[in-house]
PDB file of C-alpha atoms in Angstrom:
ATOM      1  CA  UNK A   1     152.652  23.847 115.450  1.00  0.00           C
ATOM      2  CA  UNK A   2     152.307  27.507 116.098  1.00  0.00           C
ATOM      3  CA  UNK A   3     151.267  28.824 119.699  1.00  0.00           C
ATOM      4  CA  UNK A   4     148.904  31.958 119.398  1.00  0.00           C
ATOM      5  CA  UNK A   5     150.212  34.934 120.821  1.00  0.00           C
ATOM      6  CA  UNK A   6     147.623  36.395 122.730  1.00  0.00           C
ATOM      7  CA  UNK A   7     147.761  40.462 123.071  1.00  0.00           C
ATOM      8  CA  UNK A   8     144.467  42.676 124.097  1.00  0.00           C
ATOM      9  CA  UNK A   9     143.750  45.364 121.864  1.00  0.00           C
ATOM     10  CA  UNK A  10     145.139  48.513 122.552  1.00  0.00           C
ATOM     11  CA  UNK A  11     141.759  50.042 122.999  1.00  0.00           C
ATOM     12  CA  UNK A  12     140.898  47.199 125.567  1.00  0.00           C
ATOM     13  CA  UNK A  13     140.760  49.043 128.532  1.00  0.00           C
ATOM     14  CA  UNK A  14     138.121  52.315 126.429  1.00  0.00           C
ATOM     15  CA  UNK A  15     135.955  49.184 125.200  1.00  0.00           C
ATOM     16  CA  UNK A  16     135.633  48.183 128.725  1.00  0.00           C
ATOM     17  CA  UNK A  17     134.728  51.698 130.110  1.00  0.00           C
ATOM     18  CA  UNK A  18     132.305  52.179 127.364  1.00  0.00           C
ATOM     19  CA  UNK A  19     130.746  48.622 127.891  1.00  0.00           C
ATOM     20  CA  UNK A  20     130.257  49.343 131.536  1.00  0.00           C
ATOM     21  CA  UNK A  21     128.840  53.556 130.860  1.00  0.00           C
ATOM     22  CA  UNK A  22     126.465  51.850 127.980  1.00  0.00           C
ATOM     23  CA  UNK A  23     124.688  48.926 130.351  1.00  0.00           C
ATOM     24  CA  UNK A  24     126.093  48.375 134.005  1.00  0.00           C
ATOM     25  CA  UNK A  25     123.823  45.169 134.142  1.00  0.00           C
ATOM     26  CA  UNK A  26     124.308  41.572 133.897  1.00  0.00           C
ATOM     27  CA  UNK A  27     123.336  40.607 130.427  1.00  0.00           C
ATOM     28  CA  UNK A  28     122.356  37.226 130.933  1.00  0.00           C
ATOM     29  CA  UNK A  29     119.982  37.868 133.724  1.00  0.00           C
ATOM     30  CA  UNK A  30     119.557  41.625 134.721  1.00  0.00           C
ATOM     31  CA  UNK A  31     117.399  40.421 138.042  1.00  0.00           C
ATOM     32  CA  UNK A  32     121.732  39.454 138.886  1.00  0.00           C
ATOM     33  CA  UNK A  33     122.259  43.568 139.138  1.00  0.00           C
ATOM     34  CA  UNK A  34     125.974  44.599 138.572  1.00  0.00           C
ATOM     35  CA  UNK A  35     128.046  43.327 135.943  1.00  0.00           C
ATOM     36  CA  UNK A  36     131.768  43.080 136.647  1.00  0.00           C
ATOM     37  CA  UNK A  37     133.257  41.587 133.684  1.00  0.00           C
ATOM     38  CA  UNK A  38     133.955  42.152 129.673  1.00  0.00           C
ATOM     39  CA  UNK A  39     133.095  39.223 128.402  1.00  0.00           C
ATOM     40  CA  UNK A  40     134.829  38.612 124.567  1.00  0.00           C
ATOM     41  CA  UNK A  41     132.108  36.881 122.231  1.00  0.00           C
ATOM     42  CA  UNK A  42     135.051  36.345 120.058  1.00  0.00           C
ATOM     43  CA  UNK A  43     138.686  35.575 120.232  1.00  0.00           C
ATOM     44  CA  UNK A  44     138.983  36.080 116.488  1.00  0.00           C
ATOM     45  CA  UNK A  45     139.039  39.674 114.251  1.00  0.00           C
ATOM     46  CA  UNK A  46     135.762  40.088 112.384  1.00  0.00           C
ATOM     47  CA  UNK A  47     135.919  41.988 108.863  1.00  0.00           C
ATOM     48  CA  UNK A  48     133.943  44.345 110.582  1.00  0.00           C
ATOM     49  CA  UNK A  49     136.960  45.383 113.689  1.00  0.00           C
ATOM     50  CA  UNK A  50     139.739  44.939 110.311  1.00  0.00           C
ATOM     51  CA  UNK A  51     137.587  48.008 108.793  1.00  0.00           C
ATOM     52  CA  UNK A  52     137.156  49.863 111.945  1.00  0.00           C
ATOM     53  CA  UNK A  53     140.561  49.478 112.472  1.00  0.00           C
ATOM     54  CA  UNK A  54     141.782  50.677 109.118  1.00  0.00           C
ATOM     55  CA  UNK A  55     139.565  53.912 109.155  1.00  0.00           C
ATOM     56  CA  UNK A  56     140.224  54.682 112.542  1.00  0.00           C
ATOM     57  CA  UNK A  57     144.054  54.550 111.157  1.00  0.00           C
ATOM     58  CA  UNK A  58     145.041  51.282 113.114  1.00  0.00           C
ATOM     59  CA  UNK A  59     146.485  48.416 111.537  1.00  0.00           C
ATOM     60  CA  UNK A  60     145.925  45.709 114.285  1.00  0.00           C
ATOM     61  CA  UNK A  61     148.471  43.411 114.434  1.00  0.00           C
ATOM     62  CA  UNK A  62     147.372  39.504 115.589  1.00  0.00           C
ATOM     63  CA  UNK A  63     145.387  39.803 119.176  1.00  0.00           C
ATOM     64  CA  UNK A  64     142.668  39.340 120.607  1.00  0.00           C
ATOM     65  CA  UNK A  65     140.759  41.905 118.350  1.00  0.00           C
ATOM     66  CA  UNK A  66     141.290  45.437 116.665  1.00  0.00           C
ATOM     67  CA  UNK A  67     139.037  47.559 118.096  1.00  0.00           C
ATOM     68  CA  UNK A  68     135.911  46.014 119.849  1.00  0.00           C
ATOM     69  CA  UNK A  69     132.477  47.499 119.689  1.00  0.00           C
ATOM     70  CA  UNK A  70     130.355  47.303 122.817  1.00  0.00           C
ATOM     71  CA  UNK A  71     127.822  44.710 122.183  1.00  0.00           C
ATOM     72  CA  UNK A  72     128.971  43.356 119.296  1.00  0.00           C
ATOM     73  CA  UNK A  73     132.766  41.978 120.055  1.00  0.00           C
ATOM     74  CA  UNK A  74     131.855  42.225 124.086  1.00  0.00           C
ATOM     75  CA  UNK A  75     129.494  42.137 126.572  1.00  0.00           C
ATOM     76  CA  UNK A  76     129.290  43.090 130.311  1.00  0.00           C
ATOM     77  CA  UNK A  77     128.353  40.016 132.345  1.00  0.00           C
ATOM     78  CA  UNK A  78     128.334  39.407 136.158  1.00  0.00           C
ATOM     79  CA  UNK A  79     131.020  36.986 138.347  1.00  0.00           C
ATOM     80  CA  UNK A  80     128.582  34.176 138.284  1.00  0.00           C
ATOM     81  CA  UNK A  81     127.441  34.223 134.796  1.00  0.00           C
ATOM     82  CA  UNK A  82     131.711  34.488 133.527  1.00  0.00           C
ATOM     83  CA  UNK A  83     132.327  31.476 135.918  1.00  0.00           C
ATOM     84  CA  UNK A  84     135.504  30.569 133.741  1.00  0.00           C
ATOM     85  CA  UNK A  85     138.471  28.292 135.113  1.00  0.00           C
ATOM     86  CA  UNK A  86     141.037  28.390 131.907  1.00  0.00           C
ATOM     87  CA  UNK A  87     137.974  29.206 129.620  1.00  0.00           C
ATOM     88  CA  UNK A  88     135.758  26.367 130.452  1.00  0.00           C
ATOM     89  CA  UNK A  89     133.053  26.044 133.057  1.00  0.00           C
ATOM     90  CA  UNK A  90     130.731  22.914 134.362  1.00  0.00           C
ATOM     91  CA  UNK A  91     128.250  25.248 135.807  1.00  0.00           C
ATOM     92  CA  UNK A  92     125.374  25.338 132.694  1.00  0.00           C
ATOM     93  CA  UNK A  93     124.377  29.244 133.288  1.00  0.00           C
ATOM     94  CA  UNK A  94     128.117  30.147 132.362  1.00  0.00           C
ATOM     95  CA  UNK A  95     128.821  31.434 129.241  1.00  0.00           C
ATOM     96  CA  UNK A  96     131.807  29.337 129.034  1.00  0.00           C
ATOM     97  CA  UNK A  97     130.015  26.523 129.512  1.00  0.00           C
ATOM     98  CA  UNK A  98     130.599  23.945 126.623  1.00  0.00           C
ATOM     99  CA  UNK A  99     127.380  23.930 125.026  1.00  0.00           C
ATOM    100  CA  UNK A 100     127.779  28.124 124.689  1.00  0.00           C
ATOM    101  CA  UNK A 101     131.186  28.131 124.155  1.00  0.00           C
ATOM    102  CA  UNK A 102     133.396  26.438 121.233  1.00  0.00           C
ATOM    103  CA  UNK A 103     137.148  25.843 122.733  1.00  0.00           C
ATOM    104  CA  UNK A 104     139.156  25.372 119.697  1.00  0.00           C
ATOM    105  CA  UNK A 105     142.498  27.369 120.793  1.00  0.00           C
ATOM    106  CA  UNK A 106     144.596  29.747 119.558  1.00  0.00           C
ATOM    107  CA  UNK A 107     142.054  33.495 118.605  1.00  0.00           C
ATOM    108  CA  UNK A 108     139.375  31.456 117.277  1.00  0.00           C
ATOM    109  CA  UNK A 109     137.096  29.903 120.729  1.00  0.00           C
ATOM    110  CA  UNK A 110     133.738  32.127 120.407  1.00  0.00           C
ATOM    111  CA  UNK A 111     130.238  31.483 121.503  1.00  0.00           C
ATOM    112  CA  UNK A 112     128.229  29.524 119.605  1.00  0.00           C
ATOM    113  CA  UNK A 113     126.058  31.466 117.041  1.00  0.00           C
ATOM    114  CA  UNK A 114     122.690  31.432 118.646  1.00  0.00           C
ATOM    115  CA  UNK A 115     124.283  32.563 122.342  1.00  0.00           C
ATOM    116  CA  UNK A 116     126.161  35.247 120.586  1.00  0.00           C
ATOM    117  CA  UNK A 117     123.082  37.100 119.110  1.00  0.00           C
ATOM    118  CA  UNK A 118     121.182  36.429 122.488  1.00  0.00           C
ATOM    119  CA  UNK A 119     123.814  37.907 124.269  1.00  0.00           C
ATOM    120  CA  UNK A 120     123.857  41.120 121.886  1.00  0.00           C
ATOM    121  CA  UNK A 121     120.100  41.385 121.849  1.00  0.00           C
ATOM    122  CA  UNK A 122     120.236  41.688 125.510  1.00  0.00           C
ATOM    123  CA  UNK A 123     122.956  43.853 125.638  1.00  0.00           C
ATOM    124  CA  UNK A 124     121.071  46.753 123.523  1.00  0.00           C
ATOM    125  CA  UNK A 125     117.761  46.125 124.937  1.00  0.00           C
ATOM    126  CA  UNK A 126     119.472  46.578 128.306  1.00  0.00           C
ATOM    127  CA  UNK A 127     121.677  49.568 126.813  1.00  0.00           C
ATOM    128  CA  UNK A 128     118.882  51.742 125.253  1.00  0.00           C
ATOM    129  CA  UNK A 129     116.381  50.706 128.228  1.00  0.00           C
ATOM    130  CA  UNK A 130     118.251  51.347 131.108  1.00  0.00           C
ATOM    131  CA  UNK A 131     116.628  48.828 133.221  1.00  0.00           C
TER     132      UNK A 131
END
């Protein structure tokens, strides 16, 4: 049995600034005001980060992912929406609650399909509206 290595992105910390300049509000509820964390809608590279990755001339090795995009790999969510204890939660409005998000191990946990495109969908709407 292999153990996952896990190892942010090397563009991590520019994906979070640009998360937080693009939409400084909670995506799950924006009545919560300021969101504090990147939240990772995937633990897994897509074919779309591989691509970004090879044109912006950077072969990611295994982690986390390759280059995120702001509101497609992550989100900005607030303390009480993340509520994560070893990437679970037992509070429902999480979004690592169980029945939002799959806990398989290694780089593959994720939301689960539906959350993920609510969670983008918010994000833009919040992004190009500025509310």
């Amino acid at each position: 049995m292999s153990i996952a290595k896990f190892e942010y992105a090397p563009n991590w910390g520019r994906a979070c600034r640009c998360t937080h300049r693009l939409q400084h509000r909670c995506t799950q509820n924006p009545l919560h005001g300021k969101a504090s964390i990147i939240h990772h809608l995937k633990y897994k590279r897509s074919l779309l980060r591989r691509i970004l990755g090879i044109f912006l001339m950077h072969f990611p090795h295994r982690s986390v992912s390759g280059f995120e995009v702001p509101g497609w790999d992550v989100v900005t969510v607030c303390d009480r929406c993340h509520s994560n204890y070893y990437g679970r939660s037992s509070d429902k409005r999480s979004v690592h609650h169980p029945s939002v998000w799959r806990q398989t191990g290694g780089i593959n946990n994720r939301q689960t399909w539906g959350k993920t495109w609510e969670l983008r969908i918010k994000f833009w709407l919040l992004a190009i509206f500025r509310i």
